[in-house]
CSV table of C-alpha atoms in Angstrom, one decimal:
chain,number,residue,atom,x,y,z
A,26,MET,CA,57.9,-218.4,13.3
A,27,ASN,CA,55.1,-218.0,16.5
A,28,PRO,CA,52.5,-216.6,15.2
A,29,ALA,CA,51.5,-214.1,17.9
A,30,LEU,CA,55.6,-212.9,17.6
A,31,GLN,CA,54.8,-212.5,13.8
A,32,GLN,CA,51.9,-210.2,14.3
A,33,GLU,CA,53.8,-208.4,16.5
A,34,ASP,CA,55.9,-207.7,14.5
A,35,GLU,CA,53.4,-206.5,11.5
A,36,ARG,CA,51.9,-204.4,14.4
A,37,HIS,CA,55.2,-202.7,14.5
A,38,LEU,CA,56.2,-202.1,11.1
A,39,ILE,CA,55.3,-199.5,8.6
A,40,THR,CA,53.1,-201.2,5.9
A,41,ARG,CA,52.7,-200.1,2.4
A,42,GLN,CA,49.7,-200.3,2.7
A,43,ALA,CA,49.3,-197.6,5.6
A,44,LEU,CA,51.4,-195.1,3.1
A,45,LEU,CA,49.1,-195.8,0.6
A,46,ASP,CA,46.5,-195.2,2.0
A,47,GLY,CA,47.0,-192.5,3.9
A,48,THR,CA,46.5,-194.0,7.6
A,49,PHE,CA,49.7,-193.4,8.2
A,50,LEU,CA,50.1,-190.0,7.2
A,51,ALA,CA,46.5,-189.4,9.0
A,52,ARG,CA,47.4,-191.4,12.6
A,53,ALA,CA,50.8,-189.1,12.5
A,54,ARG,CA,48.7,-185.7,11.7
A,55,SER,CA,46.4,-186.4,15.2
A,56,ILE,CA,49.3,-186.5,17.6
A,57,PRO,CA,49.0,-183.1,19.1
A,58,GLY,CA,52.2,-181.1,18.4
A,59,VAL,CA,53.2,-182.8,15.1
A,60,VAL,CA,53.7,-179.6,12.6
A,61,ALA,CA,53.0,-182.0,9.2
A,62,LEU,CA,53.1,-181.3,5.4
A,63,THR,CA,49.8,-181.3,3.5
A,64,ASP,CA,49.2,-183.6,0.5
A,65,GLU,CA,50.3,-180.7,-1.6
A,66,GLU,CA,52.9,-179.8,0.2
A,67,LEU,CA,54.3,-183.8,0.2
A,68,GLU,CA,54.1,-183.5,-3.5
A,69,ASP,CA,55.8,-180.2,-4.4
A,70,SER,CA,58.2,-181.2,-2.1
A,71,LEU,CA,59.1,-184.9,-4.3
A,72,GLY,CA,58.7,-182.6,-7.1
A,73,ARG,CA,61.5,-180.4,-6.6
A,74,SER,CA,64.0,-183.4,-6.0
A,75,LEU,CA,63.5,-185.5,-8.8
A,76,VAL,CA,63.5,-181.9,-10.9
A,77,ALA,CA,67.5,-183.1,-10.3
A,78,ALA,CA,67.7,-186.5,-10.7
A,79,SER,CA,69.2,-188.8,-13.3
A,80,SER,CA,67.9,-190.9,-15.4
A,81,GLU,CA,71.4,-192.2,-16.7
A,82,ASP,CA,71.9,-194.9,-13.5
A,83,GLY,CA,67.6,-195.1,-13.0
A,84,ILE,CA,67.0,-193.3,-9.3
A,85,TRP,CA,68.7,-195.1,-5.9
A,86,ILE,CA,68.0,-194.0,-2.7
A,87,PHE,CA,70.3,-195.1,0.1
A,88,ALA,CA,68.7,-196.5,3.5
A,89,TYR,CA,71.3,-196.6,7.1
A,90,GLY,CA,68.6,-197.6,9.6
A,91,SER,CA,65.1,-198.7,9.2
A,92,LEU,CA,65.3,-198.0,5.2
A,93,ILE,CA,67.2,-201.5,5.3
A,94,TRP,CA,65.0,-203.5,7.0
A,95,ASN,CA,61.4,-202.6,6.3
A,96,PRO,CA,61.9,-200.5,3.1
A,97,ALA,CA,57.6,-200.3,2.5
A,98,PHE,CA,58.7,-199.8,-1.0
A,99,GLU,CA,59.3,-201.8,-4.4
A,100,TYR,CA,62.4,-202.0,-6.0
A,101,GLU,CA,65.0,-203.9,-8.6
A,102,VAL,CA,67.8,-203.8,-7.0
A,103,ARG,CA,69.4,-204.1,-3.3
A,104,VAL,CA,72.8,-203.5,-2.5
A,105,ALA,CA,75.3,-202.5,0.4
A,106,ALA,CA,77.2,-199.4,0.2
A,107,TYR,CA,78.5,-196.4,1.7
A,108,ALA,CA,78.4,-192.9,1.7
A,109,ASP,CA,81.3,-190.8,2.4
A,110,GLY,CA,81.4,-186.9,4.2
A,111,TRP,CA,77.8,-188.6,6.2
A,112,HIS,CA,77.8,-190.3,9.2
A,113,ARG,CA,74.5,-192.3,11.2
A,114,SER,CA,73.1,-190.0,14.6
A,115,PHE,CA,70.4,-190.3,16.6
A,116,CYS,CA,70.4,-186.2,16.2
A,117,LEU,CA,66.3,-186.2,15.5
A,118,SER,CA,63.4,-186.2,18.5
A,119,ALA,CA,59.7,-187.6,17.7
A,120,PRO,CA,56.6,-187.3,19.2
A,121,PHE,CA,55.7,-190.2,17.8
A,122,GLY,CA,56.3,-193.3,15.9
A,123,ARG,CA,58.6,-195.3,19.0
A,124,GLY,CA,57.9,-192.6,21.1
A,125,THR,CA,55.1,-189.4,22.4
A,126,PRO,CA,54.3,-186.3,23.6
A,127,GLU,CA,55.1,-187.0,27.3
A,128,SER,CA,58.4,-189.1,26.2
A,129,PRO,CA,59.6,-188.0,23.0
A,130,THR,CA,62.0,-191.2,21.6
A,131,LEU,CA,64.9,-190.3,18.8
A,132,PHE,CA,65.6,-191.3,14.7
A,133,LEU,CA,68.1,-191.1,13.3
A,134,ALA,CA,69.4,-189.5,10.7
A,135,LEU,CA,72.7,-188.8,8.3
A,136,ASN,CA,74.8,-185.4,10.0
A,137,GLN,CA,77.6,-184.5,8.1
A,138,GLY,CA,81.2,-185.7,8.4
A,139,GLY,CA,82.5,-188.9,8.3
A,140,ARG,CA,81.6,-192.1,6.6
A,141,ALA,CA,78.0,-194.2,7.3
A,142,GLU,CA,77.7,-198.1,5.5
A,143,GLY,CA,74.0,-198.8,4.6
A,144,VAL,CA,72.0,-199.9,2.0
A,145,ALA,CA,71.6,-199.1,-1.7
A,146,TYR,CA,67.8,-199.0,-3.6
A,147,LYS,CA,67.5,-199.0,-7.3
A,148,LEU,CA,63.8,-198.5,-7.5
A,149,PRO,CA,61.4,-200.6,-10.4
A,150,LYS,CA,61.7,-198.1,-14.3
A,151,GLY,CA,59.0,-195.2,-15.1
A,152,ARG,CA,57.3,-196.9,-11.7
A,153,GLU,CA,59.7,-194.2,-9.3
A,154,ARG,CA,57.6,-191.4,-8.6
A,155,GLU,CA,54.9,-194.0,-7.2
A,156,GLU,CA,57.8,-195.7,-5.1
A,157,LEU,CA,59.3,-192.3,-3.3
A,158,LEU,CA,55.7,-191.2,-3.0
A,159,LEU,CA,55.8,-193.8,-0.5
A,160,VAL,CA,58.8,-193.0,1.0
A,161,TRP,CA,58.0,-189.3,1.2
A,162,ARG,CA,54.5,-190.0,2.9
A,163,ARG,CA,56.7,-191.7,5.2
A,164,GLU,CA,59.9,-189.5,6.0
A,165,MET,CA,59.4,-186.2,5.0
A,166,PHE,CA,56.1,-185.3,6.2
A,167,THR,CA,57.1,-183.0,9.1
A,168,SER,CA,60.4,-180.9,8.7
A,169,GLY,CA,63.6,-183.3,10.7
A,170,TYR,CA,65.0,-184.6,7.1
A,171,GLN,CA,65.9,-182.8,3.9
A,172,ALA,CA,66.2,-185.0,1.1
A,173,GLU,CA,69.6,-184.0,-0.4
A,174,TRP,CA,71.3,-185.6,-3.9
A,175,ILE,CA,74.3,-187.7,-2.6
A,176,ARG,CA,77.3,-189.7,-4.1
A,177,VAL,CA,77.3,-193.9,-2.8
A,178,VAL,CA,79.9,-196.7,-3.6
A,179,THR,CA,78.8,-199.7,-4.2
A,180,PRO,CA,81.1,-202.9,-4.5
A,181,THR,CA,81.6,-202.0,-8.8
A,182,GLU,CA,80.5,-198.8,-8.9
A,183,THR,CA,79.5,-194.9,-7.5
A,184,LEU,CA,76.1,-194.3,-8.1
A,185,ARG,CA,73.9,-190.7,-7.1
A,186,ALA,CA,70.7,-191.6,-4.7
A,187,LEU,CA,69.3,-189.4,-2.4
A,188,ALA,CA,69.3,-189.5,1.0
A,189,PHE,CA,67.5,-188.4,4.3
A,190,VAL,CA,69.5,-186.4,6.0
A,191,ALA,CA,69.6,-183.6,9.0
A,192,ASN,CA,67.5,-180.2,9.1
A,193,PRO,CA,69.9,-178.5,11.5
A,194,LEU,CA,67.0,-175.8,11.2
A,195,SER,CA,63.9,-178.5,12.1
A,196,PRO,CA,62.8,-178.4,16.0
A,197,SER,CA,63.7,-181.9,15.5
A,198,PHE,CA,67.2,-181.2,15.4
A,199,VAL,CA,68.9,-181.9,18.8
A,200,GLY,CA,72.3,-182.7,17.7
A,201,GLU,CA,75.3,-185.3,18.4
A,202,LEU,CA,74.4,-186.4,21.4
A,203,SER,CA,76.6,-188.6,23.4
A,204,ALA,CA,76.1,-192.5,22.9
A,205,GLU,CA,75.1,-192.7,27.3
A,206,ALA,CA,72.3,-189.4,26.9
A,207,VAL,CA,70.9,-191.3,23.2
A,208,ALA,CA,70.6,-194.7,25.3
A,209,GLU,CA,68.6,-192.9,28.2
A,210,ARG,CA,66.5,-191.7,25.8
A,211,LEU,CA,66.1,-194.8,23.4
A,212,PHE,CA,65.7,-196.9,27.0
A,213,ARG,CA,62.6,-194.9,28.1
A,214,ALA,CA,60.7,-193.7,24.3
A,215,ARG,CA,57.9,-197.0,23.3
A,216,GLY,CA,55.2,-194.9,21.3
A,217,PRO,CA,52.1,-197.2,18.0
A,218,LEU,CA,55.3,-198.9,16.9
A,219,GLY,CA,57.0,-200.8,19.9
A,220,THR,CA,59.8,-199.1,21.2
A,221,ALA,CA,62.9,-197.4,20.6
A,222,LEU,CA,65.2,-199.9,21.9
A,223,GLU,CA,63.3,-202.7,19.0
A,224,TYR,CA,64.6,-199.4,16.3
A,225,LEU,CA,68.4,-199.3,17.5
A,226,PHE,CA,68.2,-203.4,17.7
A,227,ASP,CA,67.3,-204.2,14.7
A,228,THR,CA,69.5,-201.5,13.0
A,229,ILE,CA,72.5,-203.4,14.0
A,230,ARG,CA,71.0,-207.2,13.6
A,231,HIS,CA,70.6,-206.1,10.0
A,232,LEU,CA,73.9,-204.2,9.4
A,233,GLU,CA,75.3,-207.3,10.8
A,234,GLN,CA,73.4,-209.3,7.9
A,235,ILE,CA,75.4,-207.8,5.5
A,236,ASN,CA,78.6,-208.0,7.4
A,237,LEU,CA,79.0,-203.9,8.4
A,238,ASN,CA,79.0,-202.6,12.5
A,239,ASP,CA,78.7,-199.1,13.4
A,240,GLU,CA,80.7,-198.3,16.3
A,241,HIS,CA,78.0,-195.2,17.7
A,242,LEU,CA,76.0,-197.4,17.7
A,243,GLY,CA,77.6,-200.0,19.3
A,244,GLU,CA,78.5,-197.9,22.2
A,245,VAL,CA,74.9,-196.6,22.6
A,246,LYS,CA,74.0,-201.0,22.9
A,247,LYS,CA,76.7,-201.5,25.7
A,248,HIS,CA,75.0,-198.0,28.1
A,249,VAL,CA,71.2,-200.2,27.5
A,250,ASP,CA,72.9,-203.0,28.7
A,251,ARG,CA,74.4,-201.3,31.9
A,252,ILE,CA,70.9,-199.5,31.7
A,253,SER,CA,69.1,-202.5,32.1
A,254,ALA,CA,71.3,-203.6,34.7
A,255,ARG,CA,70.4,-201.1,37.4
A,256,PRO,CA,68.0,-202.0,39.8
A,257,ILE,CA,64.5,-201.1,38.9
A,258,SER,CA,64.0,-198.0,41.2
A,259,SER,CA,66.9,-196.2,39.3
A,260,ILE,CA,65.3,-196.4,36.1
A,261,THR,CA,62.3,-195.5,37.3
A,262,SER,CA,63.6,-192.6,38.7
A,263,GLY,CA,66.2,-191.6,36.8
A,264,PRO,CA,66.7,-189.4,34.2
A,265,SER,CA,63.5,-188.1,31.8
A,266,GLY,CA,66.0,-188.4,28.9
A,267,THR,CA,64.5,-185.1,27.5
A,268,CYS,CA,66.8,-182.5,25.6
């Protein structure tokens, strides 16, 4: 890889080190309008989820978005999996990461209904809490996500895994948007971690690498392509993308 491109990729990824040393959370907490949990509240939240954990199969995490291609935590096993009763949805709005307070982005979450295909990770035995804490600092510092134990199916077994699902009571929750509305938002959003389109394309590409296809993400990409083909004046003067 071209070194310049590699540096660009690294700059746009959430790194393990930034989660360990608190840099990621410090930046997120400094953003105007972001109501973030304290370190103590994060620890309490993680503890409540661990109380409901089953030690028989170890602790698994179900990934459906950026955790597929940038987990930033260590794991023992990675395997394709799916979850019935849930689907992948751009239903969370955020003024950070790949967006700003002026042009918030949309993030994927699991929403109820349908079927979501992704990846299941088994955490290292004896180090589950320390690895999960990194995931909590990344995914659970606002009210957008809820950590739920759900049933996921792999090619060889059915597992109980932690998944980060949409919290419908959160101010970040925007509900089910049309593919066109999602594309309009993603096309304009960019922030410290890069553009929202990178998030979309990376998710599609890494799903394809494990022979998975998400029809809704494909529809969003088609609308992005249509937006890209518009004259510049119509793009810059078009809808603001707010919901």
